[in-house]
Coordinates of C-alpha atoms in Angstrom, one line a residue:
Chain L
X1 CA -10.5 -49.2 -26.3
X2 CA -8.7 -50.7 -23.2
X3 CA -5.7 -51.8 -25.1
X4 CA -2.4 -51.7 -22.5
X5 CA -0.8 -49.0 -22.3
X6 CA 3.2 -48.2 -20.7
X7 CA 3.2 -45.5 -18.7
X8 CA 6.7 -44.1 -16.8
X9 CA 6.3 -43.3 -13.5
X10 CA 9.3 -41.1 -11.9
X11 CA 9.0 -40.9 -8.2
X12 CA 10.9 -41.1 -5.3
X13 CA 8.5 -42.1 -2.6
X14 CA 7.8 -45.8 -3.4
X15 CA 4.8 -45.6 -0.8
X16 CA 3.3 -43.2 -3.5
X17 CA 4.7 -45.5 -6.7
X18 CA 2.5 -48.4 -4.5
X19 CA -0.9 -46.1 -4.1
X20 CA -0.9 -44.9 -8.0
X21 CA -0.7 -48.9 -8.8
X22 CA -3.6 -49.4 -6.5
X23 CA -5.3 -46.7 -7.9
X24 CA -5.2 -48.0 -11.4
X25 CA -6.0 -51.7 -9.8
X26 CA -9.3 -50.2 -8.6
X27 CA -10.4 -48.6 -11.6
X28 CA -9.4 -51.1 -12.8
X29 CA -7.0 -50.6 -15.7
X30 CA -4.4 -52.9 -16.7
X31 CA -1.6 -50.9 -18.1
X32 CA 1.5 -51.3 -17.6
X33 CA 3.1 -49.3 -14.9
X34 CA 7.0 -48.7 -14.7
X35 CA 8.9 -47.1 -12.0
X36 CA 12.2 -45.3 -11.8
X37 CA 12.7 -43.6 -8.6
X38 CA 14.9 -40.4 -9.8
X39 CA 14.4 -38.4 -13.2
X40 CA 18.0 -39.5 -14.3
X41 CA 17.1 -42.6 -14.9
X42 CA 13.8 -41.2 -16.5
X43 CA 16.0 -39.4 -18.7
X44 CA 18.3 -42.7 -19.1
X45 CA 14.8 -45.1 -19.8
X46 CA 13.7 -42.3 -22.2
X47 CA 16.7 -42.2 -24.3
X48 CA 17.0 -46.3 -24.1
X49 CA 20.2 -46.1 -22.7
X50 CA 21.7 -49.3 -20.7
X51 CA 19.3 -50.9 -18.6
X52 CA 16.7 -49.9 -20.2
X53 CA 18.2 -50.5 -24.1
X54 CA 16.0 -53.4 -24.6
X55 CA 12.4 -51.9 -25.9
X56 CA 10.9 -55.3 -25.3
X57 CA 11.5 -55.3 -22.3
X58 CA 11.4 -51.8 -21.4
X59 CA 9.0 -49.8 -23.8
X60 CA 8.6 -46.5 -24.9
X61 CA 5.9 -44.7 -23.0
X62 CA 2.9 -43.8 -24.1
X63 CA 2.7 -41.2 -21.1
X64 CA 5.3 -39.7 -18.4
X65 CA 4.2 -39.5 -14.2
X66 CA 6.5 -36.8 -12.9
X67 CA 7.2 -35.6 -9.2
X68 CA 8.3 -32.1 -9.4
X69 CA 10.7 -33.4 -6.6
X70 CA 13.3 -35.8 -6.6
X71 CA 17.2 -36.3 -6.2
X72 CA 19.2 -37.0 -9.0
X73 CA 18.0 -34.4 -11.6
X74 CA 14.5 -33.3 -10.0
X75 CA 11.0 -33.1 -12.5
X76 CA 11.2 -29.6 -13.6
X77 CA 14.9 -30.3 -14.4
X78 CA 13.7 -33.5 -16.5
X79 CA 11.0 -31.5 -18.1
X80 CA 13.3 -29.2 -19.3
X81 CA 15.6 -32.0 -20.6
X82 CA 12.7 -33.3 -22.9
X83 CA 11.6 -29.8 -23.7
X84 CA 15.0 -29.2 -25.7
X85 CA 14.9 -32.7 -27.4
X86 CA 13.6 -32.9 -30.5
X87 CA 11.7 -36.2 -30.5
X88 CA 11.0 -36.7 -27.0
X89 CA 8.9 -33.0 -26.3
X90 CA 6.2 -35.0 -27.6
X91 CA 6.3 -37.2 -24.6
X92 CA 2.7 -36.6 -23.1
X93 CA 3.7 -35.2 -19.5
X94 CA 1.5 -35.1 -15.9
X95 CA 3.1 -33.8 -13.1
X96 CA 2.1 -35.6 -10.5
X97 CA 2.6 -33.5 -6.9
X98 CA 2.2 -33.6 -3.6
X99 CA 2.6 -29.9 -3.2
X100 CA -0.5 -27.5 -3.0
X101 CA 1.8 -24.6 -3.9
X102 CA 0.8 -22.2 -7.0
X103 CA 3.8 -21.6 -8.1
X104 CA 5.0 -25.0 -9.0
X105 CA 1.8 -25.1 -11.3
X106 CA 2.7 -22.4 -13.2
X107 CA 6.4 -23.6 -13.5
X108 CA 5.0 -27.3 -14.5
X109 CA 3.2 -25.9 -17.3
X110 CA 5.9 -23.3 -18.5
X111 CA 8.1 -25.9 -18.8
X112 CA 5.6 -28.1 -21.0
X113 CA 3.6 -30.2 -18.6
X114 CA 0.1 -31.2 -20.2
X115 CA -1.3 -31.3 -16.5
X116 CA 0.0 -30.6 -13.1
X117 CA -2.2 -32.7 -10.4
X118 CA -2.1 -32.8 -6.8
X119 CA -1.7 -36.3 -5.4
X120 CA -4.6 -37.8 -4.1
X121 CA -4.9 -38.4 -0.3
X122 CA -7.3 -41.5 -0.1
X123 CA -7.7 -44.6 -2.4
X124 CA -11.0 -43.5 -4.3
X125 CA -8.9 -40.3 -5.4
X126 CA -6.2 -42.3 -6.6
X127 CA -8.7 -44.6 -8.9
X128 CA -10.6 -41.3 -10.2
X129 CA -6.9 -40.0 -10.9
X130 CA -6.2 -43.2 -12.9
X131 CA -9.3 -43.2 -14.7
X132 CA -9.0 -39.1 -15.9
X133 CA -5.0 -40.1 -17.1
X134 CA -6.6 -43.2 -18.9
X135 CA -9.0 -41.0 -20.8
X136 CA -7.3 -37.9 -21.1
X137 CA -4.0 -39.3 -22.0
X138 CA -4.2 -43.3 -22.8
X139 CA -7.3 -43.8 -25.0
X140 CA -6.4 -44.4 -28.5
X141 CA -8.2 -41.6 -31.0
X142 CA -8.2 -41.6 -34.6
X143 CA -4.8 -42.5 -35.7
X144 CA -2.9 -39.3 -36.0
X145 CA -5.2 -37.2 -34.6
X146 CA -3.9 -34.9 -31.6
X147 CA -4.6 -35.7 -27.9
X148 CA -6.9 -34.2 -26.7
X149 CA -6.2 -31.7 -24.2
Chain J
X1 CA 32.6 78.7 34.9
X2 CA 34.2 78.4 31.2
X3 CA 34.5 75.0 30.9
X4 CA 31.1 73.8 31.9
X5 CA 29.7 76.8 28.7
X6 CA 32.1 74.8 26.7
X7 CA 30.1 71.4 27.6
X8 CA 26.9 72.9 27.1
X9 CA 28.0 74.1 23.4
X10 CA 29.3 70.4 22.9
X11 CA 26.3 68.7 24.4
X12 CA 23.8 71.1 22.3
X13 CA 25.9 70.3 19.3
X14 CA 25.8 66.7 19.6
X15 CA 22.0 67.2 20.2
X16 CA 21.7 69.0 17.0
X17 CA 23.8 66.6 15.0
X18 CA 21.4 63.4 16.5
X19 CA 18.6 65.0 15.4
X20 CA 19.6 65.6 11.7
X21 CA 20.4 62.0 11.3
X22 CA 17.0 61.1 12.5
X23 CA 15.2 63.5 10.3
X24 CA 17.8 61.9 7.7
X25 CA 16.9 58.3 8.4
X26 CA 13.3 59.6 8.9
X27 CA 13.1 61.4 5.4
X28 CA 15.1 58.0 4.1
X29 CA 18.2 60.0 3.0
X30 CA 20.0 57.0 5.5
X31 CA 19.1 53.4 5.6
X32 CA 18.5 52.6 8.9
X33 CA 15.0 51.4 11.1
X34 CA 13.4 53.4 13.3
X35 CA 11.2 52.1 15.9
X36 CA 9.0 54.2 18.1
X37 CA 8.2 53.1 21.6
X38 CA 7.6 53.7 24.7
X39 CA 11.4 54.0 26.3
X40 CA 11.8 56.2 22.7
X41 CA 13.1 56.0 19.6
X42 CA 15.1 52.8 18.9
X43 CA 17.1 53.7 15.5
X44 CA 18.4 50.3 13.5
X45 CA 20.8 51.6 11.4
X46 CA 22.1 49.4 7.9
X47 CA 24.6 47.8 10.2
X48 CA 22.6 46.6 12.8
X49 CA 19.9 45.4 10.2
X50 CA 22.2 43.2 8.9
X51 CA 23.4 41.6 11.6
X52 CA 20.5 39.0 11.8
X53 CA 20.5 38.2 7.8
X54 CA 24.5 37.5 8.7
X55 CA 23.9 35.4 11.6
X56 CA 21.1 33.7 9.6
X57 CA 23.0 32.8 6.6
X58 CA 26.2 32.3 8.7
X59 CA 25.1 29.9 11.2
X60 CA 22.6 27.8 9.4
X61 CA 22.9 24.0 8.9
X62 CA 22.7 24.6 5.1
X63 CA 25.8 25.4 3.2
X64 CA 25.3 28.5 1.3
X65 CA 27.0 30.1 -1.8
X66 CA 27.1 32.8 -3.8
X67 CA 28.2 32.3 -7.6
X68 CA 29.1 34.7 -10.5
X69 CA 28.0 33.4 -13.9
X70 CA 31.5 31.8 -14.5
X71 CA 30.9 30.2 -11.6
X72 CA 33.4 31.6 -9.5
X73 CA 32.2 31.3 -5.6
X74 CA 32.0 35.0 -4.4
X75 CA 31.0 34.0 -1.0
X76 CA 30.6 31.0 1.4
X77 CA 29.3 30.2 4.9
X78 CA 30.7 28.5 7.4
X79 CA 28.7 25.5 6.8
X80 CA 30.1 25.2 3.5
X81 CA 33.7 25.7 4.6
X82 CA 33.0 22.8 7.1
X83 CA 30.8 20.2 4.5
X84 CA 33.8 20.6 2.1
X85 CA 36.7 20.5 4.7
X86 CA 38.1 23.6 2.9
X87 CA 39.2 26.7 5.0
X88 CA 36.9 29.6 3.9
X89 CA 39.4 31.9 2.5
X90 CA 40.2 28.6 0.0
X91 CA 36.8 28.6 -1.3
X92 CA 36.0 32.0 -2.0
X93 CA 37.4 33.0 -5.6
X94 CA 37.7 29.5 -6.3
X95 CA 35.4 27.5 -9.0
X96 CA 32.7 25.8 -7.0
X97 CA 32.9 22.9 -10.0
X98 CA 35.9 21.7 -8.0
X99 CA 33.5 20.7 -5.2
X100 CA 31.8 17.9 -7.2
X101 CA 32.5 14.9 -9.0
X102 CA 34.6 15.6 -12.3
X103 CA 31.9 13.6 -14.4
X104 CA 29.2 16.0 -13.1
X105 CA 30.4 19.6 -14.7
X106 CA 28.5 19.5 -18.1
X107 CA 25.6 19.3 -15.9
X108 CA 27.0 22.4 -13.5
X109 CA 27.9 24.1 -16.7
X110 CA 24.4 23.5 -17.8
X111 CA 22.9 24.7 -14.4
X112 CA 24.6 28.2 -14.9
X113 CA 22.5 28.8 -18.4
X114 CA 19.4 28.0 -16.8
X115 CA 16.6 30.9 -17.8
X116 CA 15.0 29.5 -14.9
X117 CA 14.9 31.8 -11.9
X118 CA 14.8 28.6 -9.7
X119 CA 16.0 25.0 -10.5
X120 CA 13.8 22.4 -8.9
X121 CA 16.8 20.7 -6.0
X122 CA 18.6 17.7 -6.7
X123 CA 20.5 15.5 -5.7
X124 CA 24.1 15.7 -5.4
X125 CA 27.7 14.3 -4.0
X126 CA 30.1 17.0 -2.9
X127 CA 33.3 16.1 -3.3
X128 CA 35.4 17.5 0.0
X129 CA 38.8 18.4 0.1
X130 CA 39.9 15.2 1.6
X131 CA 38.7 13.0 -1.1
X132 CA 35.3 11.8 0.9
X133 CA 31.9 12.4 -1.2
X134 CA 28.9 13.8 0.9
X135 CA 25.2 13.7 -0.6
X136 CA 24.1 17.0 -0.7
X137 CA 20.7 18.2 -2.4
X138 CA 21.7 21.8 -4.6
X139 CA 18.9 24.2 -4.6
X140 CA 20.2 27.3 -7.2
X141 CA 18.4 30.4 -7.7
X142 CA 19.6 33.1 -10.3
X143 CA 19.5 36.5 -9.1
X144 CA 21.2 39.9 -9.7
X145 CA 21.9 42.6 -7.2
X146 CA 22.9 46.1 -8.7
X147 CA 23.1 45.0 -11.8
X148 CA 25.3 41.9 -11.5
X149 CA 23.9 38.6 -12.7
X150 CA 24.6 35.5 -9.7
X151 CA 23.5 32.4 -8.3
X152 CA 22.6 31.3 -4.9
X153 CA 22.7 28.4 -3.5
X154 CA 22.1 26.4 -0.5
X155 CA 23.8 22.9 0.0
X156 CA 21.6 20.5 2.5
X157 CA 23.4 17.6 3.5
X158 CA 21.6 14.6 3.0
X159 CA 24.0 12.3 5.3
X160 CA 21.2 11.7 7.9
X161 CA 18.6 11.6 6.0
X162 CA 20.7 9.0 3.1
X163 CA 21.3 6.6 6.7
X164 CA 18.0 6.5 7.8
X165 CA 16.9 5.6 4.6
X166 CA 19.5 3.1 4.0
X167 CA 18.1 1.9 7.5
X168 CA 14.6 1.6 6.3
X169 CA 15.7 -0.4 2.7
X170 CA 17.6 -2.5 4.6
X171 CA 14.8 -3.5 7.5
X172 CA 12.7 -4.4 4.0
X173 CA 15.0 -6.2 2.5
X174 CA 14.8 -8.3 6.0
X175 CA 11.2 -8.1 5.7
X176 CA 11.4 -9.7 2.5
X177 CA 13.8 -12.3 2.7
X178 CA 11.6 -13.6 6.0
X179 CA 8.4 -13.5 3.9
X180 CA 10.0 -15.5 1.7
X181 CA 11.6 -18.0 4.1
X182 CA 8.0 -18.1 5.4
X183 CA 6.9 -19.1 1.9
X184 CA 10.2 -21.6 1.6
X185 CA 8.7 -23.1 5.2
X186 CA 5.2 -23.2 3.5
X187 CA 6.1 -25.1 0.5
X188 CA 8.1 -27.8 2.9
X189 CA 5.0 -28.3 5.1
X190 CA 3.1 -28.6 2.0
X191 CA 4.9 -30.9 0.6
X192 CA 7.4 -32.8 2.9
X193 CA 4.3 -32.9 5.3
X194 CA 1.7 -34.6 2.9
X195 CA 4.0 -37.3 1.7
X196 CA 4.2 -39.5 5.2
X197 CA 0.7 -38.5 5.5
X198 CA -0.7 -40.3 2.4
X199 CA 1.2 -43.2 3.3
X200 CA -0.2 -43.6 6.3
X201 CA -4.2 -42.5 4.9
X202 CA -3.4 -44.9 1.9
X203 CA -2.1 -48.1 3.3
X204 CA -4.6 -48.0 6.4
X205 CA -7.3 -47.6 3.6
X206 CA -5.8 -50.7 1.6
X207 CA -5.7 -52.6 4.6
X208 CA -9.2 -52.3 5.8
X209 CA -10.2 -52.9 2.1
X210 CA -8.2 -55.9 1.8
X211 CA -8.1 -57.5 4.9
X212 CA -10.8 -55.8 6.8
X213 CA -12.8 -59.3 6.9
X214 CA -9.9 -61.0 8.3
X215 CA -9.4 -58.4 10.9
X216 CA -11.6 -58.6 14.3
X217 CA -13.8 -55.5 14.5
X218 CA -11.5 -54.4 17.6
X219 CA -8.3 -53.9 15.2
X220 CA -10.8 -52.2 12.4
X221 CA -11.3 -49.5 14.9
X222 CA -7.9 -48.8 15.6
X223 CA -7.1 -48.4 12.0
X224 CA -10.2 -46.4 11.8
X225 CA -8.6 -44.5 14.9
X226 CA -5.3 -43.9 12.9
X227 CA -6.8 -42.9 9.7
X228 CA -9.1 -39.9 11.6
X229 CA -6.2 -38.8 13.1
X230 CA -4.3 -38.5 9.4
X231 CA -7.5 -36.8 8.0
X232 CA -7.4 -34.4 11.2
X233 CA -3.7 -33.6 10.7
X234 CA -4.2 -33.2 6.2
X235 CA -6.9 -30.6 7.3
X236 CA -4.5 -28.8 9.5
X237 CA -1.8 -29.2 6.8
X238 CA -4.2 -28.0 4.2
X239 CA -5.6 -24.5 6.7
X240 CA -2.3 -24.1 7.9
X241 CA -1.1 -23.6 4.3
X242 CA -4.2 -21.8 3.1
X243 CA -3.5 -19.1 6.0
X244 CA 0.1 -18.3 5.1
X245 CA -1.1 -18.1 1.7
X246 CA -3.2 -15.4 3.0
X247 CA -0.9 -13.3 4.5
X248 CA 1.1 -13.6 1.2
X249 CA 1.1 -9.7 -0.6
X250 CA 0.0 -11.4 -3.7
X251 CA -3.5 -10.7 -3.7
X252 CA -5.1 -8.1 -5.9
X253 CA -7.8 -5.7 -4.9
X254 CA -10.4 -5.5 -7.3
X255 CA -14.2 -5.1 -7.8
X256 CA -16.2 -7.3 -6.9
X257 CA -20.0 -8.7 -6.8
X258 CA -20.9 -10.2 -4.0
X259 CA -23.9 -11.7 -4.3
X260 CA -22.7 -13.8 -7.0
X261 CA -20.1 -14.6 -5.4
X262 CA -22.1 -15.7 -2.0
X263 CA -24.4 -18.1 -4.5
X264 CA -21.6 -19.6 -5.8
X265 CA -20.3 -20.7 -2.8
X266 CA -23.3 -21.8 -1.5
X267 CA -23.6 -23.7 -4.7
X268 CA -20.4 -26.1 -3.5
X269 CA -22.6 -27.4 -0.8
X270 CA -24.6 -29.7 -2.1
X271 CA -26.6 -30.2 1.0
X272 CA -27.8 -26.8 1.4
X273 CA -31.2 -25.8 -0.2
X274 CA -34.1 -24.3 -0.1
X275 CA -35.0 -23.5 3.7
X276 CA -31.6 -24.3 5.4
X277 CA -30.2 -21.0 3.3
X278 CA -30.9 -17.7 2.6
X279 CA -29.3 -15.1 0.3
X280 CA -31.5 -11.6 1.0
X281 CA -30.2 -10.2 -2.8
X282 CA -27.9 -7.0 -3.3
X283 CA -26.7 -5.3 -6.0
X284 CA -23.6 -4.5 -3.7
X285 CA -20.3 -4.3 -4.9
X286 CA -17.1 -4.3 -2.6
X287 CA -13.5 -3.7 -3.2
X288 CA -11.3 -6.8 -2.3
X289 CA -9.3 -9.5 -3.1
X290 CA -12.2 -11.9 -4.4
X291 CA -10.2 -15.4 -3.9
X292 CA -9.5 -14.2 -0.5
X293 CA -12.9 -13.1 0.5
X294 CA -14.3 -16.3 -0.9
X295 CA -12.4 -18.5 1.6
X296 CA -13.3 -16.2 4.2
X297 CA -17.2 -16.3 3.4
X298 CA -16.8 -20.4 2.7
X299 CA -15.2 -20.7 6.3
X300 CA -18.3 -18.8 7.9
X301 CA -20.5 -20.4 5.9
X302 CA -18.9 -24.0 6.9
X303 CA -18.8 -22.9 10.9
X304 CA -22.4 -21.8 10.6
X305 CA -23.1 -25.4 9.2
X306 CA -21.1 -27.5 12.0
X307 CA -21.5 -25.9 15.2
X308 CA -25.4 -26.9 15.3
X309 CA -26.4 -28.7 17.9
X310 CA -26.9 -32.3 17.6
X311 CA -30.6 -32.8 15.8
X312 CA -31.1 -29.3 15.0
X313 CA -31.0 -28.4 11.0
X314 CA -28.6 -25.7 10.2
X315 CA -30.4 -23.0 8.9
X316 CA -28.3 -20.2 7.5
X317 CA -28.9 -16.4 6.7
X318 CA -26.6 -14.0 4.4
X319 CA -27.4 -10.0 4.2
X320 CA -25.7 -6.9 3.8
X321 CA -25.9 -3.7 5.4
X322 CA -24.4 -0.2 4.0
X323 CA -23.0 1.6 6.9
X324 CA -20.8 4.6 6.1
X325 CA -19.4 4.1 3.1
X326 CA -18.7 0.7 4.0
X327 CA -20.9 -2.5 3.4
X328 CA -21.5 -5.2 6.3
X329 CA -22.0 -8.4 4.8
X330 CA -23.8 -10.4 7.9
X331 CA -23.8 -14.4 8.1
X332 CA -26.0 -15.9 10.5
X333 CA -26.5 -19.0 12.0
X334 CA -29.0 -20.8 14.6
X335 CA -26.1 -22.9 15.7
X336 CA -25.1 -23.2 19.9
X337 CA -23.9 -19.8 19.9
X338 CA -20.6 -18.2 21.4
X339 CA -20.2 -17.2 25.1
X340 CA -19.3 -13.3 25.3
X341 CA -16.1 -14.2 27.1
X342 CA -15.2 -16.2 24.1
X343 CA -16.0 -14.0 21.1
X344 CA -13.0 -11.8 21.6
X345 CA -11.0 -14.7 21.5
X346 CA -12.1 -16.9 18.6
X347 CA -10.7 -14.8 16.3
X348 CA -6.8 -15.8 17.5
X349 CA -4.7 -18.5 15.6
X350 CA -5.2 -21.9 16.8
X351 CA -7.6 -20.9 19.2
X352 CA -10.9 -23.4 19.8
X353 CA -13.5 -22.4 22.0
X354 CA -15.3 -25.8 22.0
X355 CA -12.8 -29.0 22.3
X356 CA -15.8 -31.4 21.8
X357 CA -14.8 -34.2 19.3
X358 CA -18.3 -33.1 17.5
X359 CA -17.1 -29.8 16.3
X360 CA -13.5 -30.6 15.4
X361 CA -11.8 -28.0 13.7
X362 CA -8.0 -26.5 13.3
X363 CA -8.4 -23.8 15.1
X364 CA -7.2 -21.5 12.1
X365 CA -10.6 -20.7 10.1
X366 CA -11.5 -17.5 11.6
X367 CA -8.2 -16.1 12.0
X368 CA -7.8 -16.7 8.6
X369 CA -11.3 -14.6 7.9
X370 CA -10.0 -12.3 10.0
X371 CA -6.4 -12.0 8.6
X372 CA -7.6 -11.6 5.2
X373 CA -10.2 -9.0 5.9
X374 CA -7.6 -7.1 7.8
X375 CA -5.6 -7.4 4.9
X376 CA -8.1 -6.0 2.8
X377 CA -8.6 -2.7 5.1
X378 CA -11.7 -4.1 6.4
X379 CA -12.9 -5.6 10.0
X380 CA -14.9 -8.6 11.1
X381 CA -16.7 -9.0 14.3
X382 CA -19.6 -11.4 16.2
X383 CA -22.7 -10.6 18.0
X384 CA -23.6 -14.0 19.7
X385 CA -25.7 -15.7 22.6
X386 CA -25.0 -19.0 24.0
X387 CA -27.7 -21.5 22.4
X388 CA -29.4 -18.5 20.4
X389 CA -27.1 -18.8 17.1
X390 CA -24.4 -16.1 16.2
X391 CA -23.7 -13.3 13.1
X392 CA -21.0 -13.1 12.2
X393 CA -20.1 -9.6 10.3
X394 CA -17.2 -8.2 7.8
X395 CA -17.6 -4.8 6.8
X396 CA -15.1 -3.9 3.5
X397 CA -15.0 -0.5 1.4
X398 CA -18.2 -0.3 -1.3
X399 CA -16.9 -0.2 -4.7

C-alpha cells in the first residue's frame, strides 16, 4: 500500500517546503517530495521541459501541492494553466494555503482544485495533513478506478 | 348754493350706481367676492381674485406651461423663461418640443395622446437655449377650459436634488472601496502574517523534538517562551481576522433554531458534560445571521469556561427569555465575575479587564459578540458581581 509516491510541491516559502517534509517524516511516509519555488517552473516540470526533461530523474507526479501565492505565475494562475490542458487537468491538485480567507476557497475549487487546505501551524498538524494527502490522494485503488474524492 | 345740489345729485348717483353692482355681484350677474365684516363690505372683484393665482403661478420655483394639443406653448412663467434661458415672449407660440433633447419627441408626441387626465412625473433634461441640459421632472395634466382641449405642466428642476444625490453615490462608492481595502488589509494579515509565524511555531517545535535532550532545561524554557508567544500572536491573527470578517455585509439573515444551535456548540467541547452545562430547552426561533451568532455564543461560552477561578469547575447555564417581541438568550457563568466599573467597558476592541497571564485572551471576543449582534439589529449586555459569576445576555428579533 505504501508504495513511493512523487508528489510536486510549488511554494515560495522554503521554511514551509521544510515543515510539509517534516510532516510527512513524522507520519512517517516516504514519498518523494519535490520542490519548485514558483508555479513557472511547476508549469515547466509539468510539461518536462529543460531541467526537468529527464523523467528519471524528475518524475511525473502523482499529486500537485499548490500555494495560491507566489511570484512568477501565482497558483490560481497555474491552475488555470492545467485546467485548459488536455492531459494535465487530470493532475490531482491540493491547494495548500496559508490564508484563512473564503474567497480564495471558492476560487481554488472553481478553478479545479480537488481540496483547498489551510496550512498547519504546529508539527502534529503537518503529519495529520501528510497522512489525509497520503490517503486521500496517494493510495493506490483498483487500477483504473477513480480517486476517491 | 347750485353747485353743492349738483354734488349731491352726483354723490347720490354714484351711491345708486355702487349699489346695483353689489346687488349684481350679490345676485352673481358679476364675478366678483364679497366679504362681509365688521369695517363692511369688502367686494373682490374677478381682477382682484386673480391676482393671487397670478402671483402663485408667476413666482413659483416650478416652471409652468400651458400647451395646446399641437403642442404649441400658449403660456409660460417666469421660471420657465429663466430654466430655459429663453426670453418669455420667445417661448410663448413656440413648440415646447424644442426644449428637450431631439431623441426624446416620439415620447412628447406620445405624451400629447395620452387619455390619461394625469401622467405619473418623470424624469427629464431640458435642453436651454444655450445648449446646457437641466434635469427637470415633467408633471402633464390634460385639461380643457371653455371648450378647448390643453395641457399643463409644471417643470421641477432636479439640479439640487441630482447633486446631492450624486454626493450621496459618491460617499458610497468611498464607502465601498474602503470596505474593500479593509478586506485587501484582511487577507494580507491573514496571510502575509501567518507565514513568519509558522516558521517560527514550526522550527521551535522541531527543535525541542530533535534536540530537546541535548538542550539544558534553561534553553527548553526559552523556546517554550518563544513558541507561547507565536501561539498568543496566531490567536490574535486568527480573532483579528474573524472580527473583520464580521463586520463584512456578507452575512445573511435567516431563521434560525437556537437551541440546536446552542447544543451543537456545546458539542465542540469535549470537556463539558453533564453538570458543568446546562441547556434549559426552547422551541425559540430568532432571526439572524446563524454563522455569526454561533461565533458569538462559542465566544461566551469559551469566556464563561476560562475566567474561573483557579480550582473551581466551570459550571455553565444557557436560557432564554421572550421580552417584547424580542428573545434574550442568557449565558451564565460562576466564573470571578466583572466589576461594575468594568462591564461598560469590556465590550470595546482590544479592551482586557483582567491582564493576569491566567486568563489570556485578545481582547477582541466580546466586541466581536457585540459587533455582530449589533449587526444583526439586536443588543448584548452583562449583569455581573465580582466573585459571584456573570450573565451575559443578547436579545435578537423572534422569528
Amino acid at each position: 500500500m505504501n508504495q513511493q509516491k512523487c508528489i510536486l510541491v510549488a511554494e515560495d516559502n522554503p521554511d514551509d517546503f521544510v515543515l510539509l517534509r517534516r510532516g510527512f517524516e513524522k507520519a512517517p511516509l516516504t514519498h518523494k517530495l519535490v520542490h519548485v519555488c514558483n508555479g513557472k517552473l511547476a508549469w515547466d516540470y509539468l510539461l518536462g521541459e529543460p531541467p526537468f526533461s529527464d523523467r528519471n530523474q524528475h518524475p511525473f507526479p502523482d499529486l500537485l501541492l499548490l500555494d495560491p501565492r507566489m511570484p512568477a505565475l501565482d497558483g490560481f494562475d497555474l491552475l488555470r494553466l492545467l485546467q485548459s490542458h488536455p492531459e494535465l487537468s487530470a493532475l490531482p491538485v491540493v491547494v495548500l494555503s496559508s490564508s484563512l480567507v473564503e474567497s480564495y476557497a471558492k476560487t481554488a475549487k472553481r478553478l479545479g482544485a480537488r481540496e483547498y487546505l489551510v496550512k498547519p501551524m504546529d508539527l502534529d498538524e503537518y503529519r495529520d495533513l501528510a497522512l489525509g494527502l497520503h490517503q486521500r490522494w496517494l493510495v493506490d485503488s483498483i487500477p483504473g478506478a477513480p480517486h476517491k474524492p | 348754493m347750485e353747485k353743492l345740489k349738483t354734488e349731491i345729485e352726483e354723490l347720490k348717483s354714484r351711491l345708486a350706481e355702487a349699489e346695483e353692482t353689489l346687488n349684481a355681484i350679490r345676485s352673481g350677474e358679476v364675478d366678483a367676492l364679497v366679504a362681509s365684516g365688521p369695517d363692511g363690505d369688502q367686494i373682490f372683484t374677478l381682477q382682484g381674485a386673480e391676482m393671487p393665482y397670478r402671483i402663485l403661478v408667476e413666482e413659483m420655483n416650478q416652471g409652468a406651461l400651458m400647451l395646446i394639443p399641437d403642442g404649441t406653448i400658449l403660456y409660460a412663467n417666469t421660471r420657465f423663461s429663466q430654466l430655459s434661458k429663453t426670453p418669455l415672449e420667445q417661448v410663448i407660440g413656440s413648440s415646447w418640443q424644442q426644449f428637450f433633447p431631439r431623441d426624446k419627441h416620439p415620447q412628447l408626441e406620445t405624451h400629447l395622446k395620452t387619455t390619461e387626465p394625469v401622467s405619473p412625473p418623470e424624469e427629464w433634461s431640458l435642453q436651454a437655449a444655450d445648449g446646457s441640459f437641466c434635469p427637470v421632472q415633467l408633471s402633464l395634466r390634460s385639461m380643457s377650459a371653455s371648450g378647448v382641449k390643453g395641457f399643463s405642466v409644471i417643470v421641477t428642476d432636479l439640479t439640487g436634488r441630482k447633486q446631492s444625490e450624486n454626493a450621496l453615490r459618491k460617499t458610497s462608492a468611498e464607502l465601498l472601496e474602503r470596505n474593500e481595502a479593509l478586506e485587501a488589509f484582511s487577507n494580507i494579515v491573514s496571510h502575509d502574517m501567518r507565514a513568519p509565524l509558522r516558521t517560527m511555531q514550526g522550527f521551535v517545535a522541531i527543535l525541542l523534538e530533535e534536540y530537546g535532550d541535548k538542550l539544558g532545561s534553561e534553553a527548553k524554557s526559552y523556546l517554550d517562551r518563544i513558541q507561547s508567544s507565536a501561539n498568543r500572536l496566531a490567536r490574535l491573527i486568527h480573532d483579528v481576522l474573524a472580527y473583520t470578517r464580521l463586520s463584512g455585509d456578507k452575512n445573511e439573515v435567516a431563521t434560525f433554531d437556537l437551541d440546536k444551535m446552542m447544543r451543537e456548540i456545546v458539542e465542540t467541547y469535549p470537556n463539558l458534560s453533564g453538570p458543568n452545562i446546562e441547556i434549559v430547552a426552547s422551541s425559540a426561533k430568532v432571526r439572524g445571521h446563524e454563522l455569526a451568532l454561533g461565533q458569538c455564543v462559542s465566544n461566551l461560552l469559551g469566556n464563561a469556561l476560562k475566567f474561573v477561578p483557579p480550582g473551581r469547575v466551570p459550571c455553565v447555564k444557557f436560557w432564554t427569555e421572550a421580552t417584547n417581541g424580542r428573545l434574550r438568550l442568557w449565558v451564565q457563568d460562576n466564573g470571578i465575575g466583572i466589576l461594575p466599573k468594568d462591564q461598560g467597558r469590556i465590550f470595546d476592541v482590544f479592551s482586557r479587564v483582567h491582564n493576569d497571564a491566567a486568563y489570556e485572551g485578545t481582547g477582541l471576543g466580546l466586541s466581536m459578540v457585540k459587533k455582530a449582534v449589533e449587526k444583526m439589529g439586536g443588543q448584548v449586555g452583562v449583569d455581573s458581581e465580582l466573585g459571584q459569576g456573570s450573565r451575559f445576555w443578547i436579545e435578537l428579533d423572534r422569528a
